[in-house]
Coordinates of C-alpha atoms and ligand atoms in Angstrom, one line a residue:
M1 CA 0.0 0.0 0.0
I2 CA 1.3 3.4 -1.0
Y3 CA -0.2 5.9 1.4
L4 CA -0.8 9.3 -0.2
D5 CA -3.4 10.8 2.2
N6 CA -1.2 12.4 4.7
S7 CA -3.5 15.4 5.2
A8 CA -6.0 13.0 6.8
T9 CA -3.3 11.5 9.1
T10 CA 0.3 10.6 9.0
P11 CA 2.1 7.3 9.9
I12 CA 3.8 7.5 13.3
D13 CA 7.5 8.1 13.2
P14 CA 9.2 5.1 14.9
E15 CA 11.2 7.5 17.1
V16 CA 7.9 8.8 18.4
S17 CA 6.4 5.4 19.2
K18 CA 9.7 4.4 20.8
A19 CA 9.6 7.5 23.1
M20 CA 5.9 6.7 24.0
W21 CA 6.4 3.1 24.9
P22 CA 7.8 3.5 28.5
Y23 CA 4.8 5.6 29.3
L24 CA 2.4 2.9 28.2
T25 CA 4.3 0.3 30.3
E26 CA 6.4 0.9 33.4
E27 CA 6.1 4.7 33.7
Y28 CA 2.3 4.8 34.3
G29 CA 2.3 7.5 37.0
N30 CA -0.3 10.3 37.1
P31 CA 1.6 13.6 36.6
S32 CA -0.8 15.3 39.0
S33 CA 0.0 13.0 41.9
K34 CA 2.5 14.3 44.4
Y35 CA 5.7 13.4 46.3
Y36 CA 6.6 10.1 44.8
T37 CA 9.0 9.3 41.9
L38 CA 6.6 7.6 39.5
A39 CA 4.4 10.7 39.5
E40 CA 7.4 13.0 39.2
N41 CA 8.7 11.1 36.2
A42 CA 5.4 11.5 34.5
K43 CA 5.3 15.2 35.3
K44 CA 8.9 15.6 34.0
A45 CA 8.0 13.9 30.7
V46 CA 4.9 16.1 30.3
E47 CA 6.9 19.3 30.9
E48 CA 9.7 18.2 28.5
A49 CA 7.1 17.6 25.8
R50 CA 5.5 21.0 26.5
S51 CA 9.0 22.6 26.0
H52 CA 9.4 20.8 22.6
V53 CA 5.9 22.0 21.4
A54 CA 6.8 25.6 22.6
S55 CA 10.1 25.4 20.9
L56 CA 8.5 24.4 17.6
L57 CA 6.2 27.4 17.8
S58 CA 8.8 29.8 19.3
C59 CA 6.7 30.5 22.4
Q60 CA 6.9 29.9 26.1
P61 CA 6.1 26.4 27.5
D62 CA 3.4 27.9 29.8
E63 CA 1.6 29.2 26.7
I64 CA 0.9 25.6 25.7
I65 CA -2.2 23.6 26.9
F66 CA -2.6 20.0 26.0
T67 CA -6.0 18.9 24.6
S68 CA -7.2 15.7 23.0
C69 CA -7.1 16.9 19.3
A70 CA -7.3 20.0 17.1
T71 CA -11.1 19.7 17.1
E72 CA -11.0 20.1 20.9
S73 CA -8.6 23.0 20.7
N74 CA -10.8 24.8 18.1
N75 CA -13.9 24.2 20.2
F76 CA -12.1 25.3 23.3
V77 CA -10.9 28.6 21.9
L78 CA -14.1 29.6 20.0
K79 CA -16.6 28.7 22.7
G80 CA -14.3 29.6 25.6
I81 CA -13.5 33.1 24.4
V82 CA -17.0 34.1 23.3
H83 CA -18.5 32.7 26.5
Y84 CA -16.0 34.4 28.8
Y85 CA -16.2 37.8 27.0
K86 CA -19.9 37.6 26.1
N87 CA -20.5 41.1 27.5
K88 CA -17.8 42.6 25.2
G89 CA -19.3 41.6 21.9
K90 CA -21.2 38.8 20.1
H91 CA -19.7 38.9 16.7
I92 CA -17.2 36.3 15.3
I93 CA -15.4 36.3 12.0
T94 CA -14.1 33.2 10.2
S95 CA -13.8 32.0 6.6
K96 CA -16.0 29.8 4.4
I97 CA -13.3 27.2 4.0
E98 CA -12.3 26.5 7.6
H99 CA -12.3 22.9 8.9
K100 CA -15.6 21.6 10.1
S101 CA -14.5 21.8 13.7
I102 CA -14.5 25.6 13.3
L103 CA -17.6 25.8 11.0
E104 CA -19.8 23.5 13.1
T105 CA -18.7 25.3 16.3
C106 CA -19.7 28.6 14.8
K107 CA -23.0 27.2 13.8
F108 CA -23.5 26.0 17.4
L109 CA -22.6 29.5 18.7
E110 CA -25.1 31.0 16.3
S111 CA -27.8 28.9 17.9
E112 CA -26.8 30.5 21.2
G113 CA -27.3 34.0 19.8
Y114 CA -23.8 34.9 18.5
E115 CA -23.4 36.4 15.0
V116 CA -20.9 34.9 12.6
T117 CA -19.5 36.4 9.4
Y118 CA -18.1 33.8 7.1
L119 CA -15.6 35.5 4.8
D120 CA -15.3 34.7 1.1
V121 CA -11.9 33.6 -0.1
D122 CA -10.4 34.3 -3.5
Q123 CA -9.9 31.9 -6.4
Y124 CA -6.9 30.3 -4.6
G125 CA -8.6 30.0 -1.2
Q126 CA -6.9 33.0 0.5
V127 CA -8.6 35.5 2.8
Q128 CA -7.8 38.9 1.5
L129 CA -6.9 41.6 4.1
E130 CA -9.5 44.0 2.6
T131 CA -12.2 41.4 3.1
L132 CA -11.3 41.0 6.7
K133 CA -11.0 44.7 7.3
N134 CA -14.5 45.3 5.9
A135 CA -16.0 42.6 8.2
I136 CA -14.7 43.9 11.6
R137 CA -17.3 45.6 13.7
E138 CA -17.5 47.4 17.0
D139 CA -18.9 44.2 18.6
T140 CA -16.4 41.8 17.0
I141 CA -14.8 39.7 19.7
L142 CA -12.9 36.9 17.8
V143 CA -11.4 36.3 14.3
S144 CA -10.5 32.7 13.4
I145 CA -8.7 32.1 10.2
M146 CA -6.8 28.9 9.3
W147 CA -3.1 28.9 8.5
G148 CA -3.2 26.3 5.8
N149 CA -6.2 24.6 4.2
N150 CA -6.6 20.8 4.6
E151 CA -8.1 20.2 1.1
I152 CA -6.3 22.5 -1.3
G153 CA -3.2 23.3 0.8
T154 CA -3.4 27.1 0.3
L155 CA -1.7 29.1 3.0
N156 CA -3.2 32.3 4.4
N157 CA -0.9 35.3 5.1
I158 CA -1.6 34.9 8.8
E159 CA 1.2 37.3 9.8
E160 CA -0.4 40.1 7.7
L161 CA -4.0 39.4 8.9
A162 CA -3.0 39.0 12.6
K163 CA -0.8 42.1 12.6
Y164 CA -3.7 44.2 11.1
V165 CA -6.1 42.9 13.7
K166 CA -3.8 43.4 16.7
E167 CA -2.6 46.9 15.6
H168 CA -6.0 48.3 14.6
H169 CA -8.4 46.4 16.9
P170 CA -6.3 45.2 19.9
H171 CA -9.4 44.1 21.8
V172 CA -10.3 41.6 19.1
F173 CA -8.8 38.1 19.6
F174 CA -7.1 36.3 16.8
H175 CA -7.1 32.5 16.5
T176 CA -5.5 30.3 13.8
D177 CA -6.0 26.6 13.1
A178 CA -2.4 25.6 12.2
T179 CA -3.2 21.8 12.2
Q180 CA -2.0 21.2 8.6
V181 CA 1.1 23.4 8.5
L182 CA 3.3 22.4 11.5
G183 CA 6.6 20.7 10.5
K184 CA 6.0 21.8 6.9
I185 CA 6.5 25.6 7.1
E186 CA 8.0 27.8 9.7
V187 CA 5.6 29.0 12.4
D188 CA 7.3 31.6 14.6
L189 CA 4.9 33.0 17.2
S190 CA 7.5 35.6 18.3
K191 CA 6.8 37.3 14.9
V192 CA 3.2 36.4 14.2
P193 CA 0.9 38.0 16.8
V194 CA -1.9 35.5 17.0
D195 CA -3.5 35.1 20.4
F196 CA -4.4 31.4 20.0
L197 CA -3.3 28.5 17.8
S198 CA -4.6 25.0 17.5
L199 CA -2.5 21.9 16.5
S200 CA -2.7 18.1 16.4
A201 CA 0.0 15.5 16.7
H202 CA -1.4 13.0 14.1
K203 CA -0.7 15.4 11.2
M204 CA 3.0 15.5 12.0
Y205 CA 3.9 11.8 12.5
G206 CA 2.6 11.8 16.1
P207 CA -0.2 9.7 17.7
K208 CA -4.0 10.3 17.3
G209 CA -5.9 11.6 20.2
I210 CA -3.6 14.4 21.3
G211 CA -3.5 18.1 20.4
A212 CA -2.5 21.4 21.9
C213 CA -3.6 24.9 22.1
F214 CA -1.3 28.0 22.3
I215 CA -2.6 30.8 24.5
R216 CA -0.5 33.9 24.4
K217 CA 0.6 35.5 27.6
R218 CA -0.5 39.1 27.8
E219 CA 0.4 42.1 29.9
L220 CA 2.2 41.2 33.2
G221 CA 2.7 37.7 31.9
L222 CA -0.9 36.8 32.4
R223 CA -2.7 34.4 30.1
T224 CA -6.0 35.2 28.5
K225 CA -8.9 33.9 30.5
I226 CA -11.0 31.3 28.6
T227 CA -14.0 29.4 29.9
P228 CA -13.0 25.8 29.9
L229 CA -14.8 23.1 28.0
L230 CA -14.0 20.5 30.7
H231 CA -14.4 21.3 34.4
G232 CA -12.9 19.1 37.0
G233 CA -9.5 18.6 38.7
N234 CA -8.0 21.9 37.3
Q235 CA -5.2 20.2 35.4
E236 CA -3.5 22.5 32.8
D237 CA -4.1 25.4 35.2
G238 CA -7.8 25.0 35.0
Y239 CA -7.9 25.5 31.2
R240 CA -8.5 21.8 30.6
S241 CA -9.4 19.3 33.4
G242 CA -8.8 15.6 33.0
T243 CA -5.8 13.3 33.8
L244 CA -3.1 14.0 31.3
S245 CA -2.5 11.4 28.5
V246 CA 1.2 11.1 29.3
H247 CA 2.1 8.7 26.5
N248 CA 0.3 10.7 23.9
I249 CA 1.8 14.0 25.2
V250 CA 5.3 12.4 25.1
G251 CA 4.5 11.4 21.5
L252 CA 3.4 14.9 20.6
G253 CA 6.6 16.3 22.2
K254 CA 8.8 13.9 20.3
A255 CA 7.0 14.7 17.0
A256 CA 7.4 18.4 17.7
E257 CA 11.1 18.0 18.5
I258 CA 11.7 16.1 15.2
A259 CA 9.5 18.6 13.3
K260 CA 11.7 21.5 14.6
A261 CA 15.0 19.7 14.0
N262 CA 14.1 18.5 10.4
L263 CA 12.0 21.4 9.1
K264 CA 14.2 22.4 6.2
E265 CA 15.0 18.8 5.2
H266 CA 11.3 17.8 5.4
Q267 CA 10.2 20.7 3.4
T268 CA 12.8 20.0 0.7
K269 CA 11.8 16.4 0.5
L270 CA 8.1 17.1 0.2
L271 CA 8.7 19.8 -2.4
E272 CA 10.9 17.6 -4.6
L273 CA 8.4 14.7 -4.5
E274 CA 5.6 17.2 -5.3
K275 CA 7.5 18.6 -8.3
Q276 CA 7.9 15.1 -9.6
L277 CA 4.3 14.2 -9.1
V278 CA 3.0 17.4 -10.7
S279 CA 5.2 17.1 -13.8
A280 CA 4.2 13.4 -14.2
L281 CA 0.5 14.3 -13.9
K282 CA 0.8 17.2 -16.3
E283 CA 2.5 14.9 -18.8
N284 CA -0.2 12.2 -18.6
F285 CA -3.2 14.5 -18.3
P286 CA -2.9 17.5 -20.6
N287 CA -6.3 18.9 -19.4
I288 CA -5.5 18.7 -15.7
K289 CA -6.2 21.7 -13.5
F290 CA -4.5 22.3 -10.2
N291 CA -6.5 23.8 -7.4
G292 CA -5.3 26.2 -4.7
H293 CA -2.5 28.7 -4.6
P294 CA 0.4 27.8 -7.0
K295 CA 3.1 29.1 -4.6
Q296 CA 1.7 30.0 -1.2
K297 CA 0.9 26.4 -0.3
I298 CA 1.6 23.6 2.1
P299 CA 4.6 21.5 0.7
G300 CA 3.5 18.0 -0.4
V301 CA -0.3 18.7 -0.7
I302 CA -1.8 18.9 -4.2
N303 CA -5.4 19.1 -5.3
F304 CA -6.3 18.7 -9.0
T305 CA -9.2 18.2 -11.3
I306 CA -9.3 16.0 -14.3
P307 CA -12.5 16.9 -16.2
G308 CA -14.9 14.1 -17.0
I309 CA -13.6 11.7 -14.4
N310 CA -15.5 10.4 -11.4
N311 CA -13.1 10.8 -8.4
E312 CA -14.9 8.2 -6.2
L313 CA -14.8 5.5 -8.9
I314 CA -11.0 6.0 -9.3
I315 CA -10.3 6.1 -5.6
R316 CA -12.3 2.9 -5.1
S317 CA -10.5 1.2 -8.0
L318 CA -7.1 2.0 -6.5
K319 CA -8.0 1.4 -2.9
D320 CA -6.0 -1.8 -2.2
E321 CA -2.8 -0.4 -3.5
F322 CA -3.0 3.4 -3.1
A323 CA -4.7 5.7 -0.7
I324 CA -5.7 9.1 -2.1
S325 CA -8.8 11.2 -1.3
T326 CA -11.5 13.4 -2.7
G327 CA -10.9 15.9 0.1
S328 CA -11.4 16.1 3.8
A329 CA -11.9 12.9 5.8
C330 CA -14.0 15.0 8.2
S331 CA -16.7 15.9 5.7
I332 CA -16.6 12.8 3.5
N333 CA -20.3 12.5 2.8
E334 CA -20.8 15.8 1.1
P335 CA -19.2 17.4 -1.9
S336 CA -16.3 19.7 -1.0
Y337 CA -17.5 23.1 0.2
V338 CA -13.8 24.2 -0.1
L339 CA -13.7 23.6 -3.8
S340 CA -17.1 25.1 -4.3
A341 CA -15.9 28.2 -2.4
I342 CA -13.0 28.7 -4.8
G343 CA -15.3 28.5 -7.8
L344 CA -15.5 24.9 -9.0
N345 CA -18.8 23.7 -10.2
V346 CA -20.4 20.4 -9.1
M347 CA -19.0 18.4 -11.9
E348 CA -15.5 19.7 -11.3
V349 CA -15.8 19.0 -7.6
K350 CA -16.7 15.4 -8.5
S351 CA -13.6 15.1 -10.7
S352 CA -11.1 16.4 -8.1
F353 CA -8.5 14.6 -6.0
R354 CA -6.2 15.4 -3.1
V355 CA -2.8 13.7 -2.9
S356 CA -0.8 14.5 0.2
L357 CA 2.8 13.2 0.7
N358 CA 5.0 12.2 3.6
K359 CA 8.7 11.9 4.3
Y360 CA 8.7 8.1 3.9
I361 CA 7.6 8.1 0.2
D362 CA 10.2 7.6 -2.5
Y363 CA 10.4 8.6 -6.1
N364 CA 9.6 5.1 -7.4
E365 CA 6.4 5.1 -5.4
I366 CA 5.4 8.4 -7.0
N367 CA 6.1 6.9 -10.4
N368 CA 4.2 3.7 -9.6
F369 CA 1.2 5.8 -8.5
C370 CA 1.2 7.9 -11.6
I371 CA 1.3 4.8 -13.9
N372 CA -1.5 3.1 -12.0
F373 CA -3.6 6.2 -11.8
K374 CA -3.3 6.7 -15.5
K375 CA -4.2 3.0 -16.2
T376 CA -7.2 3.2 -13.9
V377 CA -8.5 6.4 -15.5
E378 CA -8.1 4.9 -19.0
N379 CA -9.8 1.6 -18.1
L380 CA -12.8 3.5 -16.6
M381 CA -13.1 5.8 -19.6
I382 CA -13.5 2.8 -22.0
Ligands
PMP401 N1 -8.2 21.5 11.5 C1 -7.7 21.1 10.3 C2 -7.3 22.1 9.3 C3 -7.6 19.7 10.0 O1 -7.1 19.4 8.9 C4 -8.1 18.8 11.0 C5 -8.0 17.3 10.7 N2 -8.5 16.9 9.5 C6 -8.6 19.3 12.2 C7 -8.6 20.6 12.4 C8 -9.0 18.3 13.3 O2 -8.0 17.7 13.8 P1 -8.2 16.5 14.8 O3 -8.3 15.2 14.0 O4 -6.9 16.5 15.7 O5 -9.4 16.7 15.6

C-alpha cells in the first residue's frame, strides 16, 4: 500500500512510538499525583514535551495547553473566548473554507445568539486583508482564520492578517488553526501576533488523540482567560481538566522535536516529491487543472481536477494499493465546500483529487502511483 493521504493523518515516526512506549508500560504514574518518583517522572516527561511544542512554535512552555485533538482546541478557543467575554461583543469572523471543527462550532454558537461572518476567499482560497478589514465591527470579539487549508493546501498570510487585527483592533482576539502546517512551514509566534493557535499530533507523525492549544501571555505575563470546555480537577491550570494522557503527550513532544530539527529537510523532500508528481500528472493528463495557490501552499499537498472523471470510482478502484482522497476525511459524505468556495462547479468537484505526501515516500512510489492512476483512468473511460 502506498499511502498518499497524509493530510488525513500521517504514519507514526518510529522514534515517536519508541519515546511513547515506556509511558504505556512501566512509567504509568499520574503527573498530577504528588511526592513520589513515579508521578514526578510522568510530570517531568509532560513538561519536557511541553517545551518541545513551545520550541516548535517559538513561544513559552506555559503558553501551551494539551488537549485531545485539534477539534477540541478549536472548540475550546471559540466557545471559551466568546463565553468568557460575552458582554464585550457577540460577533465572530471566520472564513468559508475552515475545517468543520470551526464551522460547526460557529453554527452552534449562532444557535446561542452569537453572530458569525463567514468571509469569502479568493480563487486560490486565501482570505484577503480587505475582506477581513471590511468585516470587523464594534462588537467583533474573535477572528479565526486557518493557517493552511486541509483540502487545497493554500496558506493564508496569517502574519499580515493577525498584525492588522492586533494593531487596529487590539481588543479583538485572533485564533488560527495551524493543524496542517506544522513541520511543513516555519511557524514563529514571536513574529506572528496571533492570540491562539490549534494543532494536532497526528498530522505530523505523532499519535492520534492528542493536540494542543497555544494561549498567548498578555500584559504582566498573564494568560488570557477562557471558559474551559472540561471542568474538574483543574489540570492544565484549570484550562483543561482531566488526567493528562502522558504517553500521547510524550508522542506529541517527540513529533514536535523532530519537526523542529528537520523542518528544512522535510520541506525540501516534500517539495521535490511534489514537483515530480506534478510534472508526471501534467505529462499524462494535458487537461489537468491544479486547485489552490500555486506558490503559497503547504509543501506536499496537491489538489487537482481531471475533467470528466469520477473521483470516487477512481479512488475505489485504486483502494487496495493506493490511498488518495476526494478531500477532507471530516466531511466525506458531502461534496467539497472548499472547492465550491473557490469557484469549482459540481462536476469539477466530483472530478477532483487530493494527494498528500509524507517523508517516507520515495520517487519510485510516486512513479508507480502515476502509472497506475493513468491506467485506472483509461480503463474506466473505455
Ligand atoms: N483542523 C484542520 C485544518 C484539520 O485538517 C483537521 C484534521 N482533518 C482538524 C482541524 C481536526 O484535527 P483532529 O483530527 O486532531 O481533531
